[in-house]
Amino acid sequence: MLFFQSLISGILTGGVYALAAMGMSLVFGVMNISNFAHGELMMLGMYLAYYLFILFNIDPFIALLIIMPLTFGFGYAVEKTMIGRVIDHPSENQILLTVGFGLIMSNTALLAFTSDPKILTTSYSSSSISLPGDISVSIPMLLSFIITCALTAALYLFLAKTKTGMALRATSQNREAAQLMGIDVSRMSSIAFGTGTLLAASAGAMIAQTYYIDPFAGHTFLLKSFTICVLGGLGSVIGAAVGGIVIGLVEAMSSAYLSTDWKDVVVFVLFLAILLLRPRGLFGRKGEQ
Amino acid sequence: MTRTLAAIALFTAAAAVLPLFLGDNPYVADIIITMLMMASLASAWNIVGGYAGQFSFGHAAYFGAGAYTTSILLTTGNPGIPLCVAAGVAVSCVIALLTGAIVFRLRGHYFALASIAVAEIVRLTALNLDITGGAQGILVTDVSFGALDMNSKNPFYYAMLFLLVFTLCLSAWLRRTRAGFYLLAIREDQDAAASLGINLYLWKNMALLLSAALASVAGSIYAVYIRFIDTSAVLSLRLSIEIILTTIIGGIGTLWGPVLGATLLVSLAEALRSNMIGAFLVNAGAVSEGSAIGKFLNNNLAHAHVLVYGIITVLCILNLPKGILGMFRRKGSA
Amino acid sequence: MKEKLLEITSLSKHFGGNAAVSNVSFDVEEEMILGLIGPNGSGKTTLFNCITGYYPLSSGSVRFIGRDITGMKPDKACRLGMVRTWQRVKPLGSLSVLENVMIGAFAKTRSPVRSRNIALERLEMLGMGGLGPKAAGKLPIGLKKKLELARALATGPKLLLLDEICGGLNYSETQELLETIRGIRENGTAIVFIEHDMKAVTGLCDRIVVLKSGEKLAEGLPSEITSNPAVIAAYLGAGYGHA
Ligand SMILES: Nc1ncnc2c1ncn2[C@@H]1O[C@H](COP(=O)(O)OP(=O)(O)OP(=O)(O)O)[C@@H](O)[C@H]1O
Ligand SMILES: [Mg+2]
């Protein structure tokens, strides 16, 4: 039964990882920038969910309706004022800029909220559904998985059906060609970064009941998101969705059968193995260069 | 070359007599030792990051490997500090070779990510093994070394100074050799470098190996100096990033950039930590001590140095991506 | 008969379903200048990338000075004596012109002093003597092309692969450069010369290989090529009316 329990919790956690990673992948695809502040954007979502609940008693899942537009605007503005300005710089400078931005966010949070971890507890935080065979499914995780699926579907439709979505995809395919076709690529960058921020923050808000909330909470998710993106192929949004589930499962299984202490090591070893053996990832198209 | 050597000699002489003027002030000595350490680490990073252009985001792994190896050996029957340092270098070199074998097949984003992943694997391994003391870390009690007074700051001051001067000389010399030119060529354009007969894989690994060995020595000295290490102090991603920032802010790819960067950043961190800046603002009348802002500054500036690092980094990348020294450097020479 | 320096046998390179080079064979003999021509996108640069080890081949083989070098890394090929220049120039931008050429010369010597002397000599030879201290990235495109040549020459090659080295030069500069290239051959270096300008190619080359859509369309003496109806059609068809 350990197997099925791990399977289910792996898939549920993986869903949330996937959501965060999709945001990162979208940014990478459109802007060709690795966002090292992605974890901090998740942390932002966690704190927003926490304070909306504490101050206004808004349920974290309902709060998504507020958090999403807010963080989209935030990401859009950050791209316009900061990240977008290094789009033609060497990748090292881009990485350092996002690292710096991440440091600003996490340490501002440190000043504002102190390093004491916060815990968001709703009436259903620790309730779960029991399935036959002693398997339990946490309600908040189940809810976040369902919402993640809905958001993924929405993102997919947005990219596939809307004009902006198609322009985003064209930019991601080939920035210069897109520009020649008359697409406003700098606006696409802002939209991509805004959407990436929104997805990261939503993921953060949804796991706010499951993890401790502290200024550096996003840290662990940063490397996980990268692993997922590389697994799925950097720039591939669908790849990130599948990669998220895979990593969720790998983690759950290695906790169950190896030990919790080593589960992150397993993930990073897997990450290096993918980089070496299949740098394009499962669904990737952007090459190693 | 002679001018560079003269500058290094002057710097060494000035730094060597400095303790005579500081008298017996352990607080200041501690700050300067930290500066020397960060300068050594940044200079070591500069060889692979600044000259060869390979941004390793995992240099804490080599520093940590030196620190851990030394601490472990010291607690399991002190074989003498030089042997501890040598063992640390050996361990670091092995990690560097393994890292290089993986990461140097990759470029750009992938290289940066892979170097972080390797360093995280090292950190998590140290966190989960028994021999490294797990989350508790390692406390070293016996650091005796010959007739030296290890409770004084002086041995550590001179050890770090020696390491820094050695690293500077090595960098200056390297810059004039074929190896140095090859590293610069790799930084500028890997494909062009390969077309000119440069074995990318070989030279990148050489640079990393050298850099890792130097970082490891810094780690060993640190471990003996502080006598207590844990993963968050010596293996954290934050340390790796601080090493890079020090180099970037001072001037990447220049000889003195890392030294300048370390001097600025360590002073800044100290000024914030000791609340000097808050006190200054109050004294200057910019804010009143009793006001909300004054109280806030008083309570919080001590934790703000990383925030300030972040702000400086962002401003630096956006406005002077070549660092402070890079701004003054003539194009096409160093 | 002269020794064969480079032997290319049934070389093919596919990118996904797109065959950039298919089944191309030809030889380069010692002290020969071979012209490689063909319309845009006909696979000339890709062929260079395959020969010098930047792309793995889909099939076929490359031999150089009697050795199989298929799949050999670019730096090794260079140390064997085969060096290429880049159509899309790749100056080591923040280094000086002199340092760029020195880095080429280090293929021959470890000593910075000697490499500096070789570099100065090469720069002088290409009429770039005064440019040594300038930043390579700041040169105009024509000079960047010449820098490519100087740097490649400094490695002391047996075979030079030149990819549109005259691009960006005006008529008289081109003539001057062609003269220099003849001189390089006189000194015993064989050359493969990619160029669009038919006149430059026919005047300079001993033999010409024509590529079209990745396939070898024709090979022969310049006079044979210029009178070959298939070549004329290909060039006219691709809009090269002036050819
Ligand atoms: N890395 C690559 N990936 C995919 N396709 C490629 C790649 N490099 C070249 N091609 C394709 O191979 C074909 C040949 O290109 P190549 O650059 O070799 O032509 P060329 O003869 O050098 O053209 P030009 O005269 O414009 O320089 C083109 O269709 C090009 O799109
Ligand atoms: Mg070409």
Coordinates of C-alpha atoms in Angstrom, one line a residue, chain A residues 79-226:
Chain A
E79 CA 9.9 42.7 -16.7
K80 CA 9.4 46.2 -18.0
T81 CA 11.7 47.8 -15.5
M82 CA 14.4 45.2 -15.0
I83 CA 14.5 41.8 -16.6
G84 CA 13.6 42.9 -20.1
R85 CA 16.5 45.2 -20.2
V86 CA 19.0 42.4 -20.2
I87 CA 17.3 40.3 -22.9
D88 CA 20.3 40.7 -25.2
H89 CA 23.0 40.3 -22.5
P90 CA 25.0 37.1 -22.0
S91 CA 23.1 34.5 -20.1
E92 CA 25.4 34.9 -17.1
N93 CA 24.3 38.5 -16.6
Q94 CA 20.7 37.5 -16.9
I95 CA 21.1 34.8 -14.3
L96 CA 22.9 37.2 -11.9
L97 CA 20.2 39.9 -12.4
T98 CA 17.5 37.4 -11.5
V99 CA 19.6 36.2 -8.6
G100 CA 19.9 39.8 -7.4
F101 CA 16.2 40.3 -7.8
G102 CA 15.5 37.1 -5.8
L103 CA 17.8 38.3 -3.0
I104 CA 15.9 41.6 -2.9
M105 CA 12.6 39.8 -2.7
S106 CA 13.6 37.2 -0.1
N107 CA 15.5 39.7 2.1
T108 CA 12.7 42.2 1.9
A109 CA 10.4 39.5 3.1
L110 CA 12.9 38.8 5.8
L111 CA 12.7 42.4 7.0
A112 CA 8.9 42.6 6.6
F113 CA 7.9 39.2 8.0
T114 CA 11.0 38.0 10.0
S115 CA 12.4 34.6 9.5
D116 CA 9.9 32.9 11.8
P117 CA 8.0 30.4 9.7
K118 CA 4.3 31.0 9.4
I119 CA 1.7 28.3 9.2
L120 CA -1.5 28.8 7.3
T121 CA -4.2 26.7 8.9
T122 CA -7.7 26.6 7.5
S123 CA -10.6 24.5 8.8
Y124 CA -9.7 21.7 6.3
S125 CA -5.9 22.0 6.3
S126 CA -5.3 18.7 7.9
S127 CA -8.4 16.8 6.7
S128 CA -8.1 14.1 4.2
I129 CA -10.2 11.5 2.4
S130 CA -9.6 7.9 3.2
L131 CA -9.5 5.5 0.3
P132 CA -9.7 1.7 0.7
G133 CA -6.4 0.1 1.7
D134 CA -5.4 2.7 4.2
I135 CA -4.6 5.4 1.6
S136 CA -5.3 8.9 2.6
V137 CA -5.5 11.9 0.3
S138 CA -5.0 15.3 1.8
I139 CA -7.9 17.7 0.9
P140 CA -5.7 20.8 0.3
M141 CA -3.4 18.9 -1.9
L142 CA -6.3 17.4 -3.8
L143 CA -7.9 20.8 -4.2
S144 CA -4.7 22.3 -5.5
F145 CA -4.2 19.4 -7.9
I146 CA -7.7 20.0 -9.3
I147 CA -7.1 23.7 -9.6
T148 CA -3.7 23.1 -11.2
C149 CA -5.3 20.9 -13.8
A150 CA -7.8 23.7 -14.5
L151 CA -5.1 26.3 -14.7
T152 CA -3.0 24.1 -17.0
A153 CA -6.0 23.6 -19.3
A154 CA -6.6 27.3 -19.3
L155 CA -3.0 28.0 -20.1
Y156 CA -3.1 25.5 -22.9
L157 CA -6.2 27.0 -24.4
F158 CA -4.7 30.5 -24.0
L159 CA -1.6 29.5 -25.9
A160 CA -3.3 27.5 -28.5
K161 CA -6.4 29.5 -29.3
T162 CA -6.0 33.2 -28.5
K163 CA -4.1 35.6 -30.7
T164 CA -1.8 36.7 -27.8
G165 CA -1.1 33.0 -27.0
M166 CA -0.2 32.3 -30.6
A167 CA 2.1 35.3 -30.7
L168 CA 3.7 34.1 -27.5
R169 CA 4.3 30.7 -29.1
A170 CA 5.7 32.3 -32.3
T171 CA 8.1 34.4 -30.2
S172 CA 9.1 31.4 -28.3
Q173 CA 9.8 29.5 -31.5
N174 CA 11.9 32.2 -33.1
R175 CA 12.2 35.7 -31.7
E176 CA 13.6 37.3 -34.8
A177 CA 11.1 35.8 -37.2
A178 CA 8.3 36.7 -34.9
Q179 CA 9.5 40.3 -34.8
L180 CA 9.7 40.3 -38.6
M181 CA 6.1 39.1 -38.7
G182 CA 5.1 42.2 -36.8
I183 CA 4.7 40.7 -33.4
D184 CA 5.6 43.1 -30.5
V185 CA 8.2 40.8 -29.0
S186 CA 9.0 43.1 -26.1
R187 CA 5.3 43.1 -25.1
M188 CA 5.3 39.3 -25.4
S189 CA 8.2 39.2 -23.0
S190 CA 6.3 41.2 -20.5
I191 CA 3.2 39.0 -20.8
A192 CA 5.3 35.9 -20.5
F193 CA 7.0 37.1 -17.4
G194 CA 3.7 38.3 -16.0
T195 CA 2.2 34.9 -16.7
G196 CA 5.2 33.1 -15.3
T197 CA 4.9 35.2 -12.1
L198 CA 1.2 34.5 -11.9
L199 CA 1.8 30.7 -12.2
A200 CA 4.6 30.6 -9.7
A201 CA 2.6 32.7 -7.2
S202 CA -0.5 30.5 -7.7
A203 CA 1.5 27.4 -7.0
G204 CA 2.9 29.1 -3.9
A205 CA -0.6 30.1 -2.7
M206 CA -1.8 26.6 -3.2
I207 CA 0.9 24.9 -1.2
A208 CA 0.7 27.5 1.6
Q209 CA -1.2 25.1 3.7
T210 CA 1.1 22.3 3.2
Y211 CA 4.6 23.9 3.7
Y212 CA 6.1 26.3 6.2
I213 CA 6.0 29.8 4.9
D214 CA 9.2 31.7 5.4
P215 CA 11.3 34.1 3.3
F216 CA 13.4 31.4 1.9
A217 CA 10.7 28.9 1.3
G218 CA 10.9 29.3 -2.5
H219 CA 14.5 28.1 -2.5
T220 CA 13.9 24.4 -2.7
F221 CA 11.4 24.9 -5.4
L222 CA 13.7 26.8 -7.6
L223 CA 16.0 23.9 -8.3
K224 CA 13.1 21.5 -8.6
S225 CA 11.5 23.8 -11.2
F226 CA 14.7 23.8 -13.1

